[in-house]
mmCIF file of C-alpha atoms and ligand atoms in Angstrom:
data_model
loop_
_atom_site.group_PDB
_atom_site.id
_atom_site.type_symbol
_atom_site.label_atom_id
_atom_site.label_comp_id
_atom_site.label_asym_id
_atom_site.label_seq_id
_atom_site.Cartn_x
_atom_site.Cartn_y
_atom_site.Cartn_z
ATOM 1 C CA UNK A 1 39.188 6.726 16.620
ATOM 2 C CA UNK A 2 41.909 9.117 15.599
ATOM 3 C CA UNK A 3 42.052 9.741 11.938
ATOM 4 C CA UNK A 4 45.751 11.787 10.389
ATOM 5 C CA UNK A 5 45.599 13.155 7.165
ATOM 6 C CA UNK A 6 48.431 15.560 5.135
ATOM 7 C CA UNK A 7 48.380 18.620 2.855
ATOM 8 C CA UNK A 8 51.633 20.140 1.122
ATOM 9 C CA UNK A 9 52.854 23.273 -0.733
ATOM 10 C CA UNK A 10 56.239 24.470 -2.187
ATOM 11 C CA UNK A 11 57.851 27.051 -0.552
ATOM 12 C CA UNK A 12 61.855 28.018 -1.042
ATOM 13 C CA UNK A 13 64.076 27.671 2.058
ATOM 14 C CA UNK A 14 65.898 30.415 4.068
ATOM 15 C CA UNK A 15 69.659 29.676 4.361
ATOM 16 C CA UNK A 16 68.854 28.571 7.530
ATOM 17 C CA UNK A 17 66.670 25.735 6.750
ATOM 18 C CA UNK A 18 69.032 24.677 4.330
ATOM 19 C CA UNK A 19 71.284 24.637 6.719
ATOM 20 C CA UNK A 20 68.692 22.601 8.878
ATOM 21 C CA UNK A 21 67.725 20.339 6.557
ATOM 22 C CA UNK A 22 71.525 19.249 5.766
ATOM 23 C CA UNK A 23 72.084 18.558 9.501
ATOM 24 C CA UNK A 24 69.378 16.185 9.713
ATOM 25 C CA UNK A 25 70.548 14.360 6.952
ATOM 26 C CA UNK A 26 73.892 14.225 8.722
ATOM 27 C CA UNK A 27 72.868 12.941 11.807
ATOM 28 C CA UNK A 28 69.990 10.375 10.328
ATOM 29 C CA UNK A 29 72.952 9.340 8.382
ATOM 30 C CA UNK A 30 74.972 9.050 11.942
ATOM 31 C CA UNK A 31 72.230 7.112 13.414
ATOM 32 C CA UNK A 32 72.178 4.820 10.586
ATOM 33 C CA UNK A 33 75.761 3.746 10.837
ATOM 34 C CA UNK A 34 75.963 3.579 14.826
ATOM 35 C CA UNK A 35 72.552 1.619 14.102
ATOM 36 C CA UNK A 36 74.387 -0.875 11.624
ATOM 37 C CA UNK A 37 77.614 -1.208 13.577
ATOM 38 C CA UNK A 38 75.876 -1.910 16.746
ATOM 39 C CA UNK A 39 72.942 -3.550 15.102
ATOM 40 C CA UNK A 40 70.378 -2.252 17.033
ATOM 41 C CA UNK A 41 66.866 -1.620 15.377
ATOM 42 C CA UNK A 42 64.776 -0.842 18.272
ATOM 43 C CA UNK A 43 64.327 3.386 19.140
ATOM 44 C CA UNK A 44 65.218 2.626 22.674
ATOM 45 C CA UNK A 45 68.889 1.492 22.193
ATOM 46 C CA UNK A 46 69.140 3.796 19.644
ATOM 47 C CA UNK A 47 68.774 6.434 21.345
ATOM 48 C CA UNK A 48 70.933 5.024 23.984
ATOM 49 C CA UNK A 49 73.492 4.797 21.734
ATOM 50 C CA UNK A 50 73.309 7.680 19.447
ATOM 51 C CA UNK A 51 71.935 10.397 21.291
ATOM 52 C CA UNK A 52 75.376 11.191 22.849
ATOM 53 C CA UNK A 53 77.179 11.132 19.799
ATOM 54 C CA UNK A 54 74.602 13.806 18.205
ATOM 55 C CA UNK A 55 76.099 16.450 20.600
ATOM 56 C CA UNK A 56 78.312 18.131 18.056
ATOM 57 C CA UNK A 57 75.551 19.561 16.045
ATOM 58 C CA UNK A 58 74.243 22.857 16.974
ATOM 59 C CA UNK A 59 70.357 22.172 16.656
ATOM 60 C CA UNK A 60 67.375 22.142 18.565
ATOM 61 C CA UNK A 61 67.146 19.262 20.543
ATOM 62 C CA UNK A 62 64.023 17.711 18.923
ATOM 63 C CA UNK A 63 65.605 17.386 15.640
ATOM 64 C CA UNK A 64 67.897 14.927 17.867
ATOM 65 C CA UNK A 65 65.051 12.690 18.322
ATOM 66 C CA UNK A 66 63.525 13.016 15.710
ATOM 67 C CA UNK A 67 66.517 11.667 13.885
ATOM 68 C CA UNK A 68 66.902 8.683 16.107
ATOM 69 C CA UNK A 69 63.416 7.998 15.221
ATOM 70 C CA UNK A 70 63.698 8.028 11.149
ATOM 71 C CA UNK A 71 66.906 5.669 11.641
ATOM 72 C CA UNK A 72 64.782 3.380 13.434
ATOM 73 C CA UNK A 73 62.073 3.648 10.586
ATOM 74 C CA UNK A 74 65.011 3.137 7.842
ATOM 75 C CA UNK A 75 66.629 0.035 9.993
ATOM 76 C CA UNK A 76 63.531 -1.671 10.204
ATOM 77 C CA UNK A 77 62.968 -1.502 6.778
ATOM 78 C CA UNK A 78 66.714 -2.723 5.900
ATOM 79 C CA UNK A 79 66.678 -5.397 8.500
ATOM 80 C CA UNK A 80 63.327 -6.968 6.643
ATOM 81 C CA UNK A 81 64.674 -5.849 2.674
ATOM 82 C CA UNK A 82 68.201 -8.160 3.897
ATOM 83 C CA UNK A 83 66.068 -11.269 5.353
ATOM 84 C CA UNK A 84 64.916 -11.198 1.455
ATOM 85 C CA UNK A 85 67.819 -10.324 0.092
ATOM 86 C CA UNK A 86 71.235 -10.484 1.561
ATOM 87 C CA UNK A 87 72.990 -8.695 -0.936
ATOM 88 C CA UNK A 88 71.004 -5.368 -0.419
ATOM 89 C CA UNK A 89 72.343 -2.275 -0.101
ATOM 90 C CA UNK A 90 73.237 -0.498 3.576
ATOM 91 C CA UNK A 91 70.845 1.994 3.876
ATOM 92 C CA UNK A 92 72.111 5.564 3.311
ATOM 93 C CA UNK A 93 70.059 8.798 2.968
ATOM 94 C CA UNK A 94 71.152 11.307 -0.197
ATOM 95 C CA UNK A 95 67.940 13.550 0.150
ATOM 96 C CA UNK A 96 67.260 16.219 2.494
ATOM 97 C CA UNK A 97 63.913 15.360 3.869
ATOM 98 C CA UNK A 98 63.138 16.444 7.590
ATOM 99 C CA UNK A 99 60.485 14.804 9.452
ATOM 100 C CA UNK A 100 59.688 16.486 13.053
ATOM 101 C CA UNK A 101 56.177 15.972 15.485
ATOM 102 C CA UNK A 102 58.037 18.692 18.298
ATOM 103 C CA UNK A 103 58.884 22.046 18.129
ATOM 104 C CA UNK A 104 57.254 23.766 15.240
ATOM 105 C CA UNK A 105 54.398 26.243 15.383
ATOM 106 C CA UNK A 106 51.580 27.649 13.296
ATOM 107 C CA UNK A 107 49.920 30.712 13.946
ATOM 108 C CA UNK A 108 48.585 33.446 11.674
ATOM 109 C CA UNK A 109 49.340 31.536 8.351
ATOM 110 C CA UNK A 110 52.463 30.966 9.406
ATOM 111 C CA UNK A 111 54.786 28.361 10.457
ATOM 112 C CA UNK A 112 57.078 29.110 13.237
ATOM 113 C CA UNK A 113 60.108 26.547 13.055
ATOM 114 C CA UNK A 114 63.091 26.218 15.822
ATOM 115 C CA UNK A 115 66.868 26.079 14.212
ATOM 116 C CA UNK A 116 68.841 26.359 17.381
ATOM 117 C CA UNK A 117 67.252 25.909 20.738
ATOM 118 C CA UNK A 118 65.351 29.350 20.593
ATOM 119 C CA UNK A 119 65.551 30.576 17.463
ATOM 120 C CA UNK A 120 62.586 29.884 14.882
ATOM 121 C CA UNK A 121 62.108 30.717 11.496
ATOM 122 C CA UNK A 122 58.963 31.195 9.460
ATOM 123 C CA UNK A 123 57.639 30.151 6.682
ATOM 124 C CA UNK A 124 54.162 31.183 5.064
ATOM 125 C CA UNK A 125 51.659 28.994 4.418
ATOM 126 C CA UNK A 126 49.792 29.344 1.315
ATOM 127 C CA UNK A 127 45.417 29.694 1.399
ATOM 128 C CA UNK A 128 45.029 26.396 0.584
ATOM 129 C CA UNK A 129 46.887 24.961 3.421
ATOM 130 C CA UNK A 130 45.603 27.474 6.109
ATOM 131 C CA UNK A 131 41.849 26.503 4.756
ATOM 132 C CA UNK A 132 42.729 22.742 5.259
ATOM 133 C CA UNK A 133 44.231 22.831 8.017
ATOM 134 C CA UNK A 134 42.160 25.358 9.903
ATOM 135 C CA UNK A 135 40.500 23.902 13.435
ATOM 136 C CA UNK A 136 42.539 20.617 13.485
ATOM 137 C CA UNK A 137 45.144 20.348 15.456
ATOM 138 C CA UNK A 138 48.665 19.529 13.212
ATOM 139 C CA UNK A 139 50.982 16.135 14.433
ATOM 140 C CA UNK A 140 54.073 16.001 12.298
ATOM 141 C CA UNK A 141 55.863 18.027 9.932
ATOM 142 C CA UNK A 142 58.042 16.743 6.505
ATOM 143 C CA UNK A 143 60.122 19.686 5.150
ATOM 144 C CA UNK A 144 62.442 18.538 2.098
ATOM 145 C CA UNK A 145 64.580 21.163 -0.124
ATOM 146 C CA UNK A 146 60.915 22.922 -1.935
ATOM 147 C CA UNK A 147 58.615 21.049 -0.006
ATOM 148 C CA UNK A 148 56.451 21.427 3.453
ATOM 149 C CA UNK A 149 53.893 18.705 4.465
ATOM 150 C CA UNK A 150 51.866 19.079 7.367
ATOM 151 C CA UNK A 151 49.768 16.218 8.914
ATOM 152 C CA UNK A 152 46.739 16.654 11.351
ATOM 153 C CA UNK A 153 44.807 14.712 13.219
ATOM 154 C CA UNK A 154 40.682 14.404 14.031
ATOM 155 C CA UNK A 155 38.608 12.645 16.045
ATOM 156 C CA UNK A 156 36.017 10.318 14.063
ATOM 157 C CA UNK A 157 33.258 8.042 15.041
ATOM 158 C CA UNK A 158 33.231 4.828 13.386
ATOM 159 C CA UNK A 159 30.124 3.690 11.446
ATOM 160 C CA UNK A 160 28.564 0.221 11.348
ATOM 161 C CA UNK A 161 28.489 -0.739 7.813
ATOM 162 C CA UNK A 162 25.627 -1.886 6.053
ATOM 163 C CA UNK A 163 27.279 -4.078 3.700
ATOM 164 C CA UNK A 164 30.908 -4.285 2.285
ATOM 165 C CA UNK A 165 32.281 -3.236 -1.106
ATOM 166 C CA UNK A 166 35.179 -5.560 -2.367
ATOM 167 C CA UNK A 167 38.073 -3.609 -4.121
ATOM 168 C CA UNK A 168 40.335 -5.921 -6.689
ATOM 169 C CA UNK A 169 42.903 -3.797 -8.174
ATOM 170 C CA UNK A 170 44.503 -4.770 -11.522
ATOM 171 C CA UNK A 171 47.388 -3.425 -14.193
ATOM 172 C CA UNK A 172 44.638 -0.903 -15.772
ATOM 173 C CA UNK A 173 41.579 -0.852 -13.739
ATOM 174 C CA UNK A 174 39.947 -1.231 -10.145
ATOM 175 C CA UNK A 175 36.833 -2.985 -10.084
ATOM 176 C CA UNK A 176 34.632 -2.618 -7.086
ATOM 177 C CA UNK A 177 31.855 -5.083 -6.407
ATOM 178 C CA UNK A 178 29.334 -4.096 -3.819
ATOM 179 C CA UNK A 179 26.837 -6.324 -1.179
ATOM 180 C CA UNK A 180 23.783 -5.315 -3.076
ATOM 181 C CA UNK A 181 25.276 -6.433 -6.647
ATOM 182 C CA UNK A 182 26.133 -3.766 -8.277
ATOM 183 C CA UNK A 183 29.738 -3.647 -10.138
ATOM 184 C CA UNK A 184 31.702 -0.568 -10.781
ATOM 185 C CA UNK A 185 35.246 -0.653 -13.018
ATOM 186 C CA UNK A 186 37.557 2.531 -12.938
ATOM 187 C CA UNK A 187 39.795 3.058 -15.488
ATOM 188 C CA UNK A 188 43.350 3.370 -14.410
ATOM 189 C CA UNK A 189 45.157 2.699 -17.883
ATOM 190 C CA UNK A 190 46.379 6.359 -17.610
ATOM 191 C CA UNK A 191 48.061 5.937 -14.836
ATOM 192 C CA UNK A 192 49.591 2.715 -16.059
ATOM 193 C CA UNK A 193 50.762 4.246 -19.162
ATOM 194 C CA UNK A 194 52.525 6.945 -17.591
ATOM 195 C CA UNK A 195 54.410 5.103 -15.584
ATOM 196 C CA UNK A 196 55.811 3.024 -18.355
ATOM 197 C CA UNK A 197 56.756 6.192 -19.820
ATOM 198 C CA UNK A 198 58.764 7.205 -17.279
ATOM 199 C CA UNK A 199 60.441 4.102 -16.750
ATOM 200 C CA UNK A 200 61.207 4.337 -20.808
ATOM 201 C CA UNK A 201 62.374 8.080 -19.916
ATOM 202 C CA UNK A 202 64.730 6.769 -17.068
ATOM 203 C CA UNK A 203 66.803 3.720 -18.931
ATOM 204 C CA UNK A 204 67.811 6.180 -21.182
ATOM 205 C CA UNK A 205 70.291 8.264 -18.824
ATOM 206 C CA UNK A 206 72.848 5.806 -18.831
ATOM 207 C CA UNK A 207 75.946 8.444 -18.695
ATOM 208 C CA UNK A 208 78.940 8.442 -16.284
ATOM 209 C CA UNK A 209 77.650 10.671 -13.982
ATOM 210 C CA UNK A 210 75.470 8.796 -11.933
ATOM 211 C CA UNK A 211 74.475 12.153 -10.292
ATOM 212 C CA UNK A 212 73.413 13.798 -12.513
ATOM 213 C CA UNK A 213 71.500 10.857 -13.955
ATOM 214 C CA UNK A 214 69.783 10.834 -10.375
ATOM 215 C CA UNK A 215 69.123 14.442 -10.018
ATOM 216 C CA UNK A 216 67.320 14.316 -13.904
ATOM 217 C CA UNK A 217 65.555 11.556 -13.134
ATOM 218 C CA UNK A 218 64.234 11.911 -9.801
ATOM 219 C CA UNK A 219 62.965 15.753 -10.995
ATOM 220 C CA UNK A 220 60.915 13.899 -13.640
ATOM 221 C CA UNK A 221 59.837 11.000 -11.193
ATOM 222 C CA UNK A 222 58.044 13.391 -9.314
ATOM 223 C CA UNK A 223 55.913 15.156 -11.727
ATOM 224 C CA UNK A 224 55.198 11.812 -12.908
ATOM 225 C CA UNK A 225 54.628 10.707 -9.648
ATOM 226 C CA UNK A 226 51.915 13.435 -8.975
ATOM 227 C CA UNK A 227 50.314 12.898 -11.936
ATOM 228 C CA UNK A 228 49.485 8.936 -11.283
ATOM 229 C CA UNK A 229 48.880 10.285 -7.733
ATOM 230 C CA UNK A 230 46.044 12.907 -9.179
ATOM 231 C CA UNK A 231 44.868 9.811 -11.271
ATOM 232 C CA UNK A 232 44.496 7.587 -7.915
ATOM 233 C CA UNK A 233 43.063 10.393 -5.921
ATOM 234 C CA UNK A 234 40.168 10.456 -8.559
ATOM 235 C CA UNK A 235 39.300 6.752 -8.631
ATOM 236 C CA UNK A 236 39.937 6.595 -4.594
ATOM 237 C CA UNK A 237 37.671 9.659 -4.190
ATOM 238 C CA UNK A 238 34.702 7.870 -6.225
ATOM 239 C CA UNK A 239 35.156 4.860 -4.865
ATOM 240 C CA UNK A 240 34.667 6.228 -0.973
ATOM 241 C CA UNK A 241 32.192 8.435 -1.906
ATOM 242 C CA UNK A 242 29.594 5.605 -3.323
ATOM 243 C CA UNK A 243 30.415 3.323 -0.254
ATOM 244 C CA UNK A 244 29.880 6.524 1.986
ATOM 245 C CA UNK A 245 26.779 6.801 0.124
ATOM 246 C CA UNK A 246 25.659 3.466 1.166
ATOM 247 C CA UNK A 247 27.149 3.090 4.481
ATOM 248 C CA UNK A 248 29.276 0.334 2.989
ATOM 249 C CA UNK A 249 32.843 -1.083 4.539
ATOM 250 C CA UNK A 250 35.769 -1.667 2.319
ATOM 251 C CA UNK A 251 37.637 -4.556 1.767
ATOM 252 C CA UNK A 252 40.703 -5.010 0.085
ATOM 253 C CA UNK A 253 43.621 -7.514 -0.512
ATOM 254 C CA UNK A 254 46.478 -7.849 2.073
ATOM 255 C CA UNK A 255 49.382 -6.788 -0.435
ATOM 256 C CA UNK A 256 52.149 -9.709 0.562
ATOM 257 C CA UNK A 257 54.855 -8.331 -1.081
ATOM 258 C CA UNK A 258 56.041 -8.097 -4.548
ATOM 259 C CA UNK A 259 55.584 -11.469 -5.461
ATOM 260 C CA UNK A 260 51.534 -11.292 -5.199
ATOM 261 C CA UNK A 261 51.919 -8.359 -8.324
ATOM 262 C CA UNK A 262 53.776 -10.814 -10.551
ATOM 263 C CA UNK A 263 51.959 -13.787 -9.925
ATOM 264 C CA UNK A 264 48.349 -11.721 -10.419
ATOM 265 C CA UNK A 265 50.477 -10.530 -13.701
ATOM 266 C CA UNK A 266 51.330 -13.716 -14.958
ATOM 267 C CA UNK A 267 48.970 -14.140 -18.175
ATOM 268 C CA UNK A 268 50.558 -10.694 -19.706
ATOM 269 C CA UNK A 269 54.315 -11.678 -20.192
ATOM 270 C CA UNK A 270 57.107 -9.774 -19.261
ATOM 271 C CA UNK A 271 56.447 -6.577 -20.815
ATOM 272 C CA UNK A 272 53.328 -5.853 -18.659
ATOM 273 C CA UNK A 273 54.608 -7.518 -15.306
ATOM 274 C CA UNK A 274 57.615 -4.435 -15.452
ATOM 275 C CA UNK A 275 54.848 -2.166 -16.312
ATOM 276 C CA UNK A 276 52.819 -3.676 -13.487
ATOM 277 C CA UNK A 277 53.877 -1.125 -10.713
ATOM 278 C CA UNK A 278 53.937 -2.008 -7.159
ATOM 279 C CA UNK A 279 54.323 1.534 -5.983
ATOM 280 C CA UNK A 280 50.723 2.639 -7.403
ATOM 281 C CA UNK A 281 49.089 -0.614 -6.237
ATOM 282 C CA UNK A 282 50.059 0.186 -2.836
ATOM 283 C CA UNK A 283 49.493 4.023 -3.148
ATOM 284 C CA UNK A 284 45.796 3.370 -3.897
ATOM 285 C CA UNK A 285 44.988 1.502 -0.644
ATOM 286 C CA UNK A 286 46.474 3.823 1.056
ATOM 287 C CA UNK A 287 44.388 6.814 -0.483
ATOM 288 C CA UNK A 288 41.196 4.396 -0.159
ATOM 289 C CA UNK A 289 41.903 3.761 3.521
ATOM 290 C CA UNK A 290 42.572 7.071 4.579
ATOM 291 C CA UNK A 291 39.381 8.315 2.855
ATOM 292 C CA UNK A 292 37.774 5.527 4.145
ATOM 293 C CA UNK A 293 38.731 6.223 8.061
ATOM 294 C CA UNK A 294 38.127 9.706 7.454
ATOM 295 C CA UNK A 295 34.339 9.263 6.835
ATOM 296 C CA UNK A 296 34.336 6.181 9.930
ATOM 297 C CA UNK A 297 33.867 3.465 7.231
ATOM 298 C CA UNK A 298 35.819 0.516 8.434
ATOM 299 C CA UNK A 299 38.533 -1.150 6.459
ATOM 300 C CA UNK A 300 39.420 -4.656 6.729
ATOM 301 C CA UNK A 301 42.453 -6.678 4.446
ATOM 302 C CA UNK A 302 41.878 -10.406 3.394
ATOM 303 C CA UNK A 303 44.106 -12.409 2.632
ATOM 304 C CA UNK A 304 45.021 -12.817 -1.575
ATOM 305 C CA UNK A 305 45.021 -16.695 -1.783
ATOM 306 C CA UNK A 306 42.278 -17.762 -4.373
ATOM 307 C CA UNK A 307 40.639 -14.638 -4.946
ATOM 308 C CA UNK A 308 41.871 -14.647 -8.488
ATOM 309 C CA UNK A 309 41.486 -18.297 -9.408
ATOM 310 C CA UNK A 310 38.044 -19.836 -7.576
ATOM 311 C CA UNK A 311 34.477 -19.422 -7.996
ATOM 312 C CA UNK A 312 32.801 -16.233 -6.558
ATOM 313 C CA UNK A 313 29.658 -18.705 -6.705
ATOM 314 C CA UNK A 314 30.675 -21.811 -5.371
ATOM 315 C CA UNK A 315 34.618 -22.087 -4.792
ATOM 316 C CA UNK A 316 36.098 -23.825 -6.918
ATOM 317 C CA UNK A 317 38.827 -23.550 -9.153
ATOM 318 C CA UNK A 318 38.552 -21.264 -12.294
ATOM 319 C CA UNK A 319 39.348 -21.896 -15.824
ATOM 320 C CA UNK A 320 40.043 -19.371 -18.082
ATOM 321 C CA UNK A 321 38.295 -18.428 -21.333
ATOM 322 C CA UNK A 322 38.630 -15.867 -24.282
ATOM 323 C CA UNK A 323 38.560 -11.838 -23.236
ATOM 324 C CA UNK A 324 39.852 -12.270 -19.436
ATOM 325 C CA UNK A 325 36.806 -14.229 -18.615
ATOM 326 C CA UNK A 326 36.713 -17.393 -16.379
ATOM 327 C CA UNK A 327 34.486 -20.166 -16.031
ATOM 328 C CA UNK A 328 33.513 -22.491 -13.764
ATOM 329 C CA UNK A 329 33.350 -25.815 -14.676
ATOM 330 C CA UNK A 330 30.910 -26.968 -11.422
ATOM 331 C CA UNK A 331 28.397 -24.496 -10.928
ATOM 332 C CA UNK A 332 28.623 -23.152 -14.815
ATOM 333 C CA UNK A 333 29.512 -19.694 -13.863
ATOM 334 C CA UNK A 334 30.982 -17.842 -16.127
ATOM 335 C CA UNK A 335 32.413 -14.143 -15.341
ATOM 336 C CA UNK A 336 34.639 -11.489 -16.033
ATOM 337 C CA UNK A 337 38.340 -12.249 -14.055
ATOM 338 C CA UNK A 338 38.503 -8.644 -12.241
ATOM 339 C CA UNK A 339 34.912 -8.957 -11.051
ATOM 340 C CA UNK A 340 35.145 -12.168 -9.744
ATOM 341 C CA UNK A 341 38.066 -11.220 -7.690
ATOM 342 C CA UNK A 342 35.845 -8.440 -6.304
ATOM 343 C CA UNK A 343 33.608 -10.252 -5.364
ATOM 344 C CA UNK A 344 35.639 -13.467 -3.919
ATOM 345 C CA UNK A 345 37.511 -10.277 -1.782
ATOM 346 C CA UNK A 346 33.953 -8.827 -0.927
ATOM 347 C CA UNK A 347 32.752 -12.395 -0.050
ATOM 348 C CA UNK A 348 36.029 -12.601 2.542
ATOM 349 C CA UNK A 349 35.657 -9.196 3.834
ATOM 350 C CA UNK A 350 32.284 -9.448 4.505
ATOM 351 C CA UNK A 351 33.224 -12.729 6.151
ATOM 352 C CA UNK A 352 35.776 -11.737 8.316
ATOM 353 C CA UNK A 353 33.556 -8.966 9.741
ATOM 354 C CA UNK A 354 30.267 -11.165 10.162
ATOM 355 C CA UNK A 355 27.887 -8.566 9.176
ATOM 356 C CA UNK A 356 24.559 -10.243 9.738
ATOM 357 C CA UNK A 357 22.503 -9.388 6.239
ATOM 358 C CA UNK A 358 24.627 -10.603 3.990
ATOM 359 C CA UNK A 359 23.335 -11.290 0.211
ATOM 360 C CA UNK A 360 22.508 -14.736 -1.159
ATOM 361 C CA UNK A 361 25.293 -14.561 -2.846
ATOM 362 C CA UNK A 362 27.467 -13.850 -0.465
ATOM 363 C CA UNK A 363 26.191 -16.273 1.626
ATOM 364 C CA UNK A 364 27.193 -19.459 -0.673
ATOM 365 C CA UNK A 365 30.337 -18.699 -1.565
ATOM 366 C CA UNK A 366 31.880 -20.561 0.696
ATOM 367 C CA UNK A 367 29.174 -22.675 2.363
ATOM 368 C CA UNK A 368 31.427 -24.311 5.620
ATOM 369 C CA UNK A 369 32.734 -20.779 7.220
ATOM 370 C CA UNK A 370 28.886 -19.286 7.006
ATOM 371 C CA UNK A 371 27.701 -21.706 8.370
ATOM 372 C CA UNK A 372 30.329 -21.449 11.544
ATOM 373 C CA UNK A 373 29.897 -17.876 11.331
ATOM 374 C CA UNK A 374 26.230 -17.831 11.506
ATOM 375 C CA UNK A 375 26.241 -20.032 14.309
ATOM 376 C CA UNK A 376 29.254 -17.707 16.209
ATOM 377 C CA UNK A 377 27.130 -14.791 15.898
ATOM 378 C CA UNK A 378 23.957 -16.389 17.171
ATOM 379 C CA UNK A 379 25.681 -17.934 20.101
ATOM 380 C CA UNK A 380 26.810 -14.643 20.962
HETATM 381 ZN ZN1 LIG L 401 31.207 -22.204 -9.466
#
């Protein structure tokens, strides 16, 4: 199984790749509007369509494609916002952001980049780049106006998990229930709080110039960005670590859309469901499963529906008490709301996988689909 992971540094363009950089966002922005007026979504029409018209600019071929294929990304993404929403807005890209798999080069700390067919430009790469990516071999490129990403690619064999840990992620902390019992909580209330902050920060530049509103604000949305980012990158780091540990799989919740964050939100009011950020929910799974892949621990999704409201004992419905517990009114269970949903999502996971070994507990939370799982595995 092929694994991809990235690693980034600042560096300040040459002319050049300024000059680069705006004539990508020229022609994605070409390829967006032939892709709207012709309403084609798929890379093969396209191209068909586009390619021609990208003659006029003076690049490397690649770039060309490369184009096409972000304006395909973008339309996709428009094309499934509008079924939501009609009244969204056309997509149109304002940043310079360049994102290439052909062409580019590195080779004694440095990366060789084409601007016209054969001419290349370099840019060094800094110690911690070169030591990270050293002995992989490097897939795609993102250059934007300060930054370089580079993404690379290994070859990793998966593991057969033991057990499962379940992952429930809330407003200010992920809580991780594992097959043999144990319960771990992270605190993410940090992360939470600065992102409030920075929405506080943002509602405040309400002046005419919308630019410079957007140029202010999206400077300070990245450092914030970073920072929640550091903050996720510690909990996801701990998190794969113990289930590397144990030779555990991960399961998490399929994240269907917005909605699921408002409705898992719905005993804080308002207030916390704007603080509730969809952007960091989503940002964590994606750390946990890259981490996850990287060390061949499988990761599967299950589905949200319950996990939050039934029994992790028995399966039915919940009622809630004082102090975010629940209790059950059938079997008498009464438990903390975050680490029931851990463990309804490990129960699901471990499920869906049919790991023969499973705990007691495990096994009776949902009597019915054991049962027909049991007997799948034997007949098989
Ligand atoms: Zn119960």
């Amino acid at each position: 199984m092929q694994v991809f992971k990235s690693v980034w540094q600042h560096y300040t363009p040459t002319p050049e790749i300024r000059w680069l950089l705006e004539q990508f966002r020229q022609m994605l922005n070409d390829c967006i509007r032939i892709g709207l007026a012709e309403n084609v979504t798929s890379l093969k029409s396209l191209s068909l369509k586009a390619y021609g018209q990208l003659g006029r600019y003076d690049v490397a071929s690649y770039y060309k494609l490369c184009a096409i294929s972000a304006a395909t990304g973008i339309m996709r993404n428009y094309r499934k916002a509008k079924r939501k929403n009609p009244h969204v807005r056309e997509p149109y890209a304002r940043r310079q952001r360049l994102t290439t798999c052909y062409g580019f080069k590195v080779r004694d700390g440095e990366l060789s980049l084409p601007i016209h067919a054969k001419e290349h430009v370099q840019i060094s790469l800094n110690q911690h780049v070169q030591a990270t990516i050293n002995g992989f071999a490097h897939r795609s490129l993102i250059l934007t106006k300060d930054r370089l990403s580079l993404a690379y690619a290994i070859e990793v064999r998966q593991l057969q998990p033991r057990g499962f840990i379940g992952i429930d992620r809330n407003l200010d902390n992920v809580t991780v229930a594992a097959t043999d019992g144990t319960v771990q909580q992270h605190d993410l209330s940090e992360a939470t709080r600065i992102r409030a902050m920075y929405r506080d920060v943002g509602s405040h530049f309400r002046r005419n110039d919308v630019r410079i509103r957007h140029e202010i604000s999206s400077k300070y949305g990245q450092k914030q960005q970073d920072k929640v980012k550091q903050i996720l990158h510690h909990a996801s780091k701990l998190i794969v670590e113990e289930a590397k540990a144990r030779q555990y799989g991960i399961a998490m919740e399929k994240l269907v859309g917005i909605r699921r964050l408002y409705r898992r939100g719905n005993w804080q009011g308002r207030w916390y469901r704007g603080r509730m950020n969809s952007w960091s929910y989503a940002e964590l799974q994606r750390q946990i499963e890259y981490k996850a892949k990287w060390e061949g621990l499988p990761v599967i999704y299950v589905h949200p529906y319950g996990t939050s409201s039934k029994c992790s004992i028995c399966g039915r419905r919940m009622k809630p008490e004082e102090n975010r517990m629940l209790r059950c009114p059938s079997c008498g269970y009464t438990v903390d709301r975050d680490v029931n949903a851990a463990k309804n999502i490990l129960a699901a996971g471990t499920l869906r996988f049919g790991v023969v070994g499973l705990t007691s507990e495990v096994m009776v939370a949902e009597p019915a689909r054991v049962q027909q799982s049991a007997k799948s595995m034997r007949g098989s």
